[in-house]
CSV table of N, CA and C in Angstrom, one decimal:
chain,number,residue,atom,x,y,z
P,1,MET,N,-9.9,-8.6,-11.1
P,1,MET,CA,-8.8,-8.4,-10.2
P,1,MET,C,-7.7,-7.5,-10.9
P,2,ARG,N,-7.2,-6.6,-10.1
P,2,ARG,CA,-6.1,-5.8,-10.7
P,2,ARG,C,-4.9,-5.9,-9.8
P,3,VAL,N,-3.7,-5.9,-10.4
P,3,VAL,CA,-2.4,-6.0,-9.7
P,3,VAL,C,-1.7,-4.7,-9.8
P,4,ASP,N,-1.3,-4.1,-8.7
P,4,ASP,CA,-0.6,-2.8,-8.7
P,4,ASP,C,0.6,-2.9,-7.7
P,5,PRO,N,1.8,-2.4,-8.1
P,5,PRO,CA,2.9,-2.4,-7.2
P,5,PRO,C,2.7,-1.3,-6.1
P,6,TYR,N,3.2,-1.6,-4.9
P,6,TYR,CA,3.1,-0.6,-3.8
P,6,TYR,C,4.5,-0.5,-3.2
P,7,LEU,N,5.0,0.7,-3.1
P,7,LEU,CA,6.4,0.9,-2.7
P,7,LEU,C,6.4,1.6,-1.3
P,8,TYR,N,7.4,1.3,-0.5
P,8,TYR,CA,7.5,2.0,0.8
P,8,TYR,C,8.8,2.8,0.9
P,9,PHE,N,8.6,4.0,1.5
P,9,PHE,CA,9.7,4.9,1.6
P,9,PHE,C,9.9,5.4,3.1
P,10,ASP,N,11.0,6.0,3.4
P,10,ASP,CA,11.2,6.5,4.7
P,10,ASP,C,11.3,8.1,4.7
P,11,GLY,N,10.3,8.7,4.2
P,11,GLY,CA,10.2,10.2,4.2
P,11,GLY,C,10.4,10.8,2.9
P,12,ASP,N,10.7,10.1,1.8
P,12,ASP,CA,10.9,10.7,0.5
P,12,ASP,C,9.9,10.2,-0.6
P,13,CYS,N,8.8,9.7,-0.1
P,13,CYS,CA,7.8,9.2,-1.1
P,13,CYS,C,7.3,10.4,-2.0
P,14,ALA,N,7.0,11.5,-1.5
P,14,ALA,CA,6.6,12.6,-2.4
P,14,ALA,C,7.6,13.0,-3.5
P,15,VAL,N,8.9,13.1,-3.1
P,15,VAL,CA,9.9,13.4,-4.0
P,15,VAL,C,10.0,12.3,-5.1
P,16,ALA,N,10.0,11.0,-4.6
P,16,ALA,CA,10.1,9.9,-5.5
P,16,ALA,C,9.0,9.9,-6.5
P,17,PHE,N,7.8,10.1,-6.0
P,17,PHE,CA,6.6,10.0,-6.9
P,17,PHE,C,6.5,11.1,-7.8
P,18,ARG,N,6.9,12.3,-7.5
P,18,ARG,CA,7.0,13.4,-8.4
P,18,ARG,C,8.0,13.1,-9.5
P,19,PHE,N,9.1,12.5,-9.1
P,19,PHE,CA,10.2,12.1,-10.1
P,19,PHE,C,9.6,11.0,-11.0
P,20,TYR,N,9.0,10.0,-10.5
P,20,TYR,CA,8.4,8.9,-11.3
P,20,TYR,C,7.4,9.4,-12.3
P,21,ALA,N,6.5,10.3,-11.8
P,21,ALA,CA,5.4,10.8,-12.7
P,21,ALA,C,6.0,11.6,-13.8
P,22,ASP,N,7.0,12.4,-13.5
P,22,ASP,CA,7.7,13.2,-14.5
P,22,ASP,C,8.4,12.3,-15.5
P,23,LEU,N,9.2,11.4,-15.0
P,23,LEU,CA,9.9,10.4,-15.8
P,23,LEU,C,9.0,9.7,-16.8
P,24,LEU,N,7.9,9.2,-16.3
P,24,LEU,CA,6.9,8.4,-17.1
P,24,LEU,C,5.9,9.3,-17.9
P,25,GLY,N,6.1,10.6,-17.8
P,25,GLY,CA,5.2,11.5,-18.6
P,25,GLY,C,3.8,11.4,-18.1
P,26,ARG,N,3.6,11.3,-16.8
P,26,ARG,CA,2.2,11.2,-16.3
P,26,ARG,C,1.8,12.5,-15.5
P,27,ALA,N,0.5,12.6,-15.2
P,27,ALA,CA,0.1,13.8,-14.5
P,27,ALA,C,0.7,13.7,-13.1
P,28,ALA,N,0.7,14.8,-12.4
P,28,ALA,CA,1.2,14.9,-11.0
P,28,ALA,C,0.6,13.8,-10.2
P,29,PRO,N,1.3,13.2,-9.3
P,29,PRO,CA,0.8,12.1,-8.5
P,29,PRO,C,-0.2,12.6,-7.5
P,30,VAL,N,-1.1,11.8,-7.1
P,30,VAL,CA,-2.0,12.0,-5.9
P,30,VAL,C,-1.2,11.7,-4.7
P,31,LEU,N,-1.1,12.7,-3.8
P,31,LEU,CA,-0.3,12.5,-2.6
P,31,LEU,C,-1.1,12.9,-1.4
P,32,MET,N,-1.4,12.0,-0.5
P,32,MET,CA,-2.2,12.2,0.7
P,32,MET,C,-1.3,12.1,2.0
P,33,PRO,N,-1.0,13.3,2.6
P,33,PRO,CA,-0.1,13.2,3.8
P,33,PRO,C,-0.9,12.7,5.0
P,34,TYR,N,-0.1,12.1,5.9
P,34,TYR,CA,-0.6,11.7,7.2
P,34,TYR,C,-1.4,12.8,7.9
P,35,GLY,N,-0.8,14.0,7.9
P,35,GLY,CA,-1.4,15.2,8.6
P,35,GLY,C,-2.8,15.5,8.1
P,36,ASP,N,-3.3,15.0,7.0
P,36,ASP,CA,-4.6,15.3,6.5
P,36,ASP,C,-5.7,14.4,7.1
P,37,ASP,N,-5.3,13.4,7.8
P,37,ASP,CA,-6.2,12.4,8.4
P,37,ASP,C,-5.9,12.2,9.8
P,38,PRO,N,-6.6,12.9,10.7
P,38,PRO,CA,-6.3,12.7,12.2
P,38,PRO,C,-6.7,11.4,12.7
P,39,THR,N,-7.5,10.6,12.0
P,39,THR,CA,-7.8,9.3,12.5
P,39,THR,C,-6.8,8.2,12.2
P,40,CYS,N,-5.8,8.6,11.4
P,40,CYS,CA,-4.7,7.7,11.0
P,40,CYS,C,-3.6,7.8,12.0
P,41,ALA,N,-3.0,6.7,12.3
P,41,ALA,CA,-1.8,6.7,13.2
P,41,ALA,C,-0.8,7.6,12.7
P,42,GLY,N,-0.3,8.6,13.5
P,42,GLY,CA,0.7,9.5,13.1
P,42,GLY,C,0.1,10.8,12.5
P,43,GLY,N,-1.2,10.9,12.4
P,43,GLY,CA,-1.8,12.1,11.8
P,43,GLY,C,-1.5,13.4,12.5
P,44,ASP,N,-1.3,13.3,13.8
P,44,ASP,CA,-0.9,14.5,14.5
P,44,ASP,C,0.5,14.5,15.0
P,45,ALA,N,1.3,13.7,14.4
P,45,ALA,CA,2.7,13.6,14.7
P,45,ALA,C,3.6,14.8,14.2
P,46,ALA,N,4.8,14.7,14.6
P,46,ALA,CA,5.7,15.8,14.2
P,46,ALA,C,6.0,15.9,12.7
P,47,ALA,N,5.7,14.9,11.9
P,47,ALA,CA,6.0,14.8,10.5
P,47,ALA,C,4.7,14.7,9.7
P,48,PRO,N,3.8,15.7,9.7
P,48,PRO,CA,2.5,15.5,9.0
P,48,PRO,C,2.6,15.5,7.5
P,49,ASP,N,3.8,15.9,7.0
P,49,ASP,CA,3.9,16.0,5.5
P,49,ASP,C,4.4,14.6,4.9
P,50,ARG,N,4.7,13.6,5.8
P,50,ARG,CA,5.0,12.3,5.2
P,50,ARG,C,3.7,11.8,4.5
P,51,ILE,N,3.9,11.0,3.5
P,51,ILE,CA,2.8,10.6,2.7
P,51,ILE,C,2.2,9.3,3.2
P,52,MET,N,0.9,9.3,3.4
P,52,MET,CA,0.1,8.2,3.9
P,52,MET,C,-0.2,7.3,2.6
P,53,HIS,N,-0.5,7.9,1.5
P,53,HIS,CA,-0.8,7.2,0.3
P,53,HIS,C,-0.5,8.1,-0.9
P,54,GLY,N,0.3,7.5,-1.8
P,54,GLY,CA,0.6,8.2,-3.1
P,54,GLY,C,0.2,7.3,-4.2
P,55,CYS,N,-0.2,7.9,-5.4
P,55,CYS,CA,-0.7,7.1,-6.5
P,55,CYS,C,-0.4,7.8,-7.8
P,56,ILE,N,0.1,7.1,-8.8
P,56,ILE,CA,0.3,7.6,-10.1
P,56,ILE,C,-0.5,6.7,-11.1
P,57,ASP,N,-1.4,7.3,-11.8
P,57,ASP,CA,-2.2,6.5,-12.8
P,57,ASP,C,-1.3,6.3,-14.0
P,58,ILE,N,-1.2,5.0,-14.4
P,58,ILE,CA,-0.4,4.6,-15.5
P,58,ILE,C,-1.3,3.8,-16.4
P,59,ASP,N,-2.0,4.5,-17.3
P,59,ASP,CA,-2.9,3.8,-18.3
P,59,ASP,C,-3.9,2.9,-17.6
P,60,GLY,N,-4.5,3.3,-16.5
P,60,GLY,CA,-5.5,2.5,-15.8
P,60,GLY,C,-5.0,1.6,-14.7
P,61,GLY,N,-3.7,1.4,-14.7
P,61,GLY,CA,-3.0,0.7,-13.6
P,61,GLY,C,-2.4,1.7,-12.7
P,62,PHE,N,-1.9,1.4,-11.5
P,62,PHE,CA,-1.4,2.3,-10.6
P,62,PHE,C,-0.1,1.9,-10.0
P,63,LEU,N,0.8,2.9,-9.9
P,63,LEU,CA,2.0,2.8,-9.0
P,63,LEU,C,1.6,3.5,-7.7
P,64,MET,N,1.6,2.7,-6.6
P,64,MET,CA,1.2,3.3,-5.4
P,64,MET,C,2.3,3.2,-4.4
P,65,GLY,N,2.3,4.0,-3.3
P,65,GLY,CA,3.3,3.9,-2.3
P,65,GLY,C,3.0,4.9,-1.1
P,66,SER,N,3.8,4.8,-0.1
P,66,SER,CA,3.7,5.6,1.1
P,66,SER,C,5.0,5.7,1.8
P,67,ASP,N,5.1,6.7,2.7
P,67,ASP,CA,6.1,6.7,3.7
P,67,ASP,C,5.6,5.9,4.9
P,68,VAL,N,6.6,5.2,5.6
P,68,VAL,CA,6.2,4.6,6.8
P,68,VAL,C,5.7,5.7,7.8
P,69,PRO,N,4.7,5.4,8.7
P,69,PRO,CA,4.2,6.4,9.6
P,69,PRO,C,5.4,7.1,10.4
P,70,PRO,N,5.2,8.3,10.8
P,70,PRO,CA,6.2,9.1,11.5
P,70,PRO,C,6.6,8.3,12.8
P,71,GLY,N,7.9,8.2,13.0
P,71,GLY,CA,8.4,7.5,14.2
P,71,GLY,C,8.5,6.0,14.0
P,72,THR,N,8.1,5.5,12.8
P,72,THR,CA,8.1,4.0,12.6
P,72,THR,C,9.3,3.7,11.6
P,73,PRO,N,10.2,2.8,12.0
P,73,PRO,CA,11.3,2.5,11.1
P,73,PRO,C,10.8,1.8,9.8
P,74,LEU,N,11.5,2.0,8.8
P,74,LEU,CA,11.2,1.3,7.5
P,74,LEU,C,11.4,-0.2,7.8
P,75,PRO,N,10.4,-1.0,7.6
P,75,PRO,CA,10.5,-2.4,7.9
P,75,PRO,C,11.6,-3.1,7.0
P,76,ARG,N,12.0,-4.2,7.5
P,76,ARG,CA,13.0,-5.0,6.7
P,76,ARG,C,12.3,-5.3,5.3
P,77,ALA,N,13.1,-5.6,4.4
P,77,ALA,CA,12.7,-5.9,3.0
P,77,ALA,C,11.6,-7.0,3.1
P,78,PRO,N,10.6,-7.0,2.1
P,78,PRO,CA,10.6,-6.2,0.9
P,78,PRO,C,10.1,-4.8,1.2
P,79,HIS,N,10.5,-3.8,0.4
P,79,HIS,CA,10.0,-2.4,0.4
P,79,HIS,C,9.0,-2.2,-0.7
P,80,ALA,N,8.8,-3.2,-1.5
P,80,ALA,CA,7.8,-3.1,-2.6
P,80,ALA,C,6.9,-4.3,-2.4
P,81,PHE,N,5.6,-4.0,-2.5
P,81,PHE,CA,4.6,-5.0,-2.3
P,81,PHE,C,3.7,-5.0,-3.6
P,82,VAL,N,3.2,-6.2,-3.9
P,82,VAL,CA,2.2,-6.3,-4.9
P,82,VAL,C,0.8,-6.1,-4.3
P,83,SER,N,0.0,-5.2,-4.8
P,83,SER,CA,-1.3,-4.9,-4.3
P,83,SER,C,-2.3,-5.6,-5.1
P,84,LEU,N,-3.1,-6.5,-4.5
P,84,LEU,CA,-4.2,-7.2,-5.3
P,84,LEU,C,-5.5,-6.5,-4.9
P,85,GLY,N,-6.1,-5.9,-5.9
P,85,GLY,CA,-7.5,-5.3,-5.7
P,85,GLY,C,-8.5,-6.4,-6.1
P,86,VAL,N,-9.3,-6.9,-5.1
P,86,VAL,CA,-10.2,-7.9,-5.3
P,86,VAL,C,-11.6,-7.4,-5.2
P,87,ASP,N,-12.6,-8.2,-5.7
P,87,ASP,CA,-14.0,-7.8,-5.8
P,87,ASP,C,-14.9,-8.2,-4.7
P,88,SER,N,-14.4,-9.1,-3.8
P,88,SER,CA,-15.3,-9.5,-2.7
P,88,SER,C,-14.5,-9.8,-1.4
P,89,ASP,N,-15.2,-9.7,-0.3
P,89,ASP,CA,-14.6,-10.0,1.0
P,89,ASP,C,-14.1,-11.5,1.0
P,90,ALA,N,-14.9,-12.4,0.4
P,90,ALA,CA,-14.5,-13.8,0.4
P,90,ALA,C,-13.2,-14.0,-0.4
P,91,ASP,N,-13.0,-13.3,-1.5
P,91,ASP,CA,-11.8,-13.4,-2.2
P,91,ASP,C,-10.6,-12.9,-1.4
P,92,ALA,N,-10.8,-11.7,-0.8
P,92,ALA,CA,-9.8,-11.1,0.1
P,92,ALA,C,-9.4,-12.1,1.1
P,93,GLU,N,-10.3,-12.7,1.8
P,93,GLU,CA,-10.0,-13.6,2.9
P,93,GLU,C,-9.3,-14.9,2.4
P,94,ARG,N,-9.8,-15.4,1.3
P,94,ARG,CA,-9.2,-16.7,0.8
P,94,ARG,C,-7.8,-16.5,0.3
P,95,ILE,N,-7.6,-15.4,-0.5
P,95,ILE,CA,-6.2,-15.1,-1.0
P,95,ILE,C,-5.2,-14.8,0.1
P,96,PHE,N,-5.7,-14.0,1.1
P,96,PHE,CA,-4.8,-13.6,2.2
P,96,PHE,C,-4.4,-14.8,3.0
P,97,ALA,N,-5.3,-15.7,3.3
P,97,ALA,CA,-5.0,-16.9,4.1
P,97,ALA,C,-4.0,-17.8,3.4
P,98,ALA,N,-4.2,-17.9,2.1
P,98,ALA,CA,-3.3,-18.8,1.3
P,98,ALA,C,-1.9,-18.2,1.3
P,99,LEU,N,-1.8,-16.9,1.1
P,99,LEU,CA,-0.5,-16.2,1.1
P,99,LEU,C,0.2,-16.2,2.5
P,100,ALA,N,-0.6,-16.2,3.5
P,100,ALA,CA,-0.1,-16.1,4.9
P,100,ALA,C,0.4,-17.5,5.4
P,101,GLU,N,0.0,-18.6,4.7
P,101,GLU,CA,0.4,-19.9,5.1
P,101,GLU,C,1.9,-20.0,5.0
P,102,ARG,N,2.6,-20.2,6.1
P,102,ARG,CA,4.1,-20.3,6.2
P,102,ARG,C,4.7,-19.0,5.9
P,103,GLY,N,3.9,-17.9,5.9
P,103,GLY,CA,4.5,-16.5,5.6
P,103,GLY,C,4.5,-15.7,6.9
P,104,GLU,N,4.6,-14.4,6.7
P,104,GLU,CA,4.6,-13.5,7.9
P,104,GLU,C,3.6,-12.4,7.7
P,105,ILE,N,2.6,-12.3,8.5
P,105,ILE,CA,1.6,-11.3,8.4
P,105,ILE,C,2.1,-10.0,8.9
P,106,ARG,N,2.1,-9.0,8.1
P,106,ARG,CA,2.5,-7.6,8.5
P,106,ARG,C,1.4,-6.8,9.0
P,107,ALA,N,0.2,-7.0,8.4
P,107,ALA,CA,-1.1,-6.3,8.9
P,107,ALA,C,-2.2,-7.3,8.7
P,108,PRO,N,-2.9,-7.7,9.8
P,108,PRO,CA,-3.9,-8.7,9.7
P,108,PRO,C,-5.1,-8.2,8.8
P,109,MET,N,-5.8,-9.2,8.2
P,109,MET,CA,-6.9,-8.8,7.4
P,109,MET,C,-8.0,-8.1,8.3
P,110,ALA,N,-8.4,-6.9,7.9
P,110,ALA,CA,-9.4,-6.2,8.7
P,110,ALA,C,-10.0,-5.1,7.8
P,111,GLU,N,-11.1,-4.5,8.4
P,111,GLU,CA,-11.7,-3.4,7.7
P,111,GLU,C,-10.9,-2.1,8.1
P,112,THR,N,-10.7,-1.2,7.2
P,112,THR,CA,-10.0,0.0,7.5
P,112,THR,C,-10.9,1.2,7.0
P,113,PHE,N,-10.4,2.4,7.2
P,113,PHE,CA,-11.2,3.6,6.7
P,113,PHE,C,-11.2,3.6,5.2
P,114,PHE,N,-10.2,2.9,4.5
P,114,PHE,CA,-10.1,3.0,3.1
P,114,PHE,C,-10.5,1.7,2.4
P,115,ALA,N,-10.8,0.6,3.1
P,115,ALA,CA,-11.1,-0.6,2.5
P,115,ALA,C,-12.0,-1.5,3.4
P,116,HIS,N,-12.9,-2.2,2.7
P,116,HIS,CA,-13.7,-3.2,3.4
P,116,HIS,C,-12.9,-4.3,4.0
P,117,ARG,N,-11.9,-4.7,3.3
P,117,ARG,CA,-10.9,-5.7,3.8
P,117,ARG,C,-9.5,-5.3,3.3
P,118,PHE,N,-8.6,-5.4,4.2
P,118,PHE,CA,-7.2,-5.0,3.8
P,118,PHE,C,-6.2,-5.8,4.7
P,119,GLY,N,-5.2,-6.4,4.1
P,119,GLY,CA,-4.2,-7.1,4.9
P,119,GLY,C,-2.9,-7.1,4.1
P,120,MET,N,-1.8,-7.2,4.9
P,120,MET,CA,-0.4,-7.2,4.3
P,120,MET,C,0.3,-8.5,4.8
P,121,VAL,N,0.9,-9.1,3.9
P,121,VAL,CA,1.6,-10.4,4.2
P,121,VAL,C,2.9,-10.5,3.4
P,122,VAL,N,3.9,-11.1,3.9
P,122,VAL,CA,5.1,-11.5,3.1
P,122,VAL,C,5.0,-13.0,3.0
P,123,ASP,N,4.9,-13.5,1.8
P,123,ASP,CA,4.6,-15.0,1.6
P,123,ASP,C,5.9,-15.8,1.9
P,124,ARG,N,5.8,-17.1,1.9
P,124,ARG,CA,6.9,-18.0,2.2
P,124,ARG,C,8.1,-17.8,1.3
P,125,PHE,N,7.8,-17.2,0.1
P,125,PHE,CA,8.9,-17.0,-0.9
P,125,PHE,C,9.6,-15.6,-0.7
P,126,GLY,N,9.1,-14.8,0.2
P,126,GLY,CA,9.7,-13.5,0.5
P,126,GLY,C,9.0,-12.3,-0.3
P,127,THR,N,7.9,-12.6,-1.0
P,127,THR,CA,7.2,-11.6,-1.8
P,127,THR,C,6.2,-10.9,-0.9
P,128,GLY,N,6.2,-9.6,-0.9
P,128,GLY,CA,5.2,-8.8,-0.1
P,128,GLY,C,3.9,-8.6,-0.9
P,129,TRP,N,2.8,-8.8,-0.2
P,129,TRP,CA,1.5,-8.7,-0.8
P,129,TRP,C,0.6,-7.8,0.0
P,130,MET,N,-0.2,-7.0,-0.6
P,130,MET,CA,-1.3,-6.3,0.0
P,130,MET,C,-2.6,-6.9,-0.7
P,131,VAL,N,-3.6,-7.3,0.1
P,131,VAL,CA,-4.8,-7.8,-0.4
P,131,VAL,C,-5.9,-6.8,0.0
P,132,MET,N,-6.7,-6.2,-0.9
P,132,MET,CA,-7.6,-5.2,-0.6
P,132,MET,C,-8.9,-5.2,-1.4
P,133,ARG,N,-10.0,-5.1,-0.7
P,133,ARG,CA,-11.3,-4.7,-1.4
P,133,ARG,C,-11.6,-3.3,-1.0
P,134,SER,N,-11.4,-2.4,-1.9
P,134,SER,CA,-11.5,-1.0,-1.6
P,134,SER,C,-12.9,-0.5,-1.3
P,135,LYS,N,-13.0,0.5,-0.6
P,135,LYS,CA,-14.2,1.3,-0.4
P,135,LYS,C,-14.3,2.3,-1.5
P,136,PRO,N,-15.5,2.7,-1.9
P,136,PRO,CA,-15.6,3.8,-3.0
P,136,PRO,C,-15.0,5.1,-2.5
P,137,CYS,N,-14.3,5.8,-3.4
P,137,CYS,CA,-13.7,7.1,-3.0
P,137,CYS,C,-14.7,8.1,-2.8
């Protein structure tokens, strides 16, 4: 299992991630704009340059983030989530269910175009979590 922070922005993810990569002496970040994926909500919206997913490799760990979709307000705090990369659907379901108990589900556990299982939850302590079993790139 790997733990990676995930940050949310309201239109300035690309600028922030270029700054973070430069500051940390890392290669340019991977930045995937909403406009590059027409199957994603907001892909054909008026702001195709907003970032759907950004990533900076930091010695095998990752700082990840995105802009909220075009037309979607930045959700209330937290704006940073801990992303748990798990190895099985069963682990994803078990961990997500435990974190969701007395918490707030932000995205129900489901298959997505980028993950076999993915869900977002704010636990009862106010910590934001993403639980994901990724699909191969």
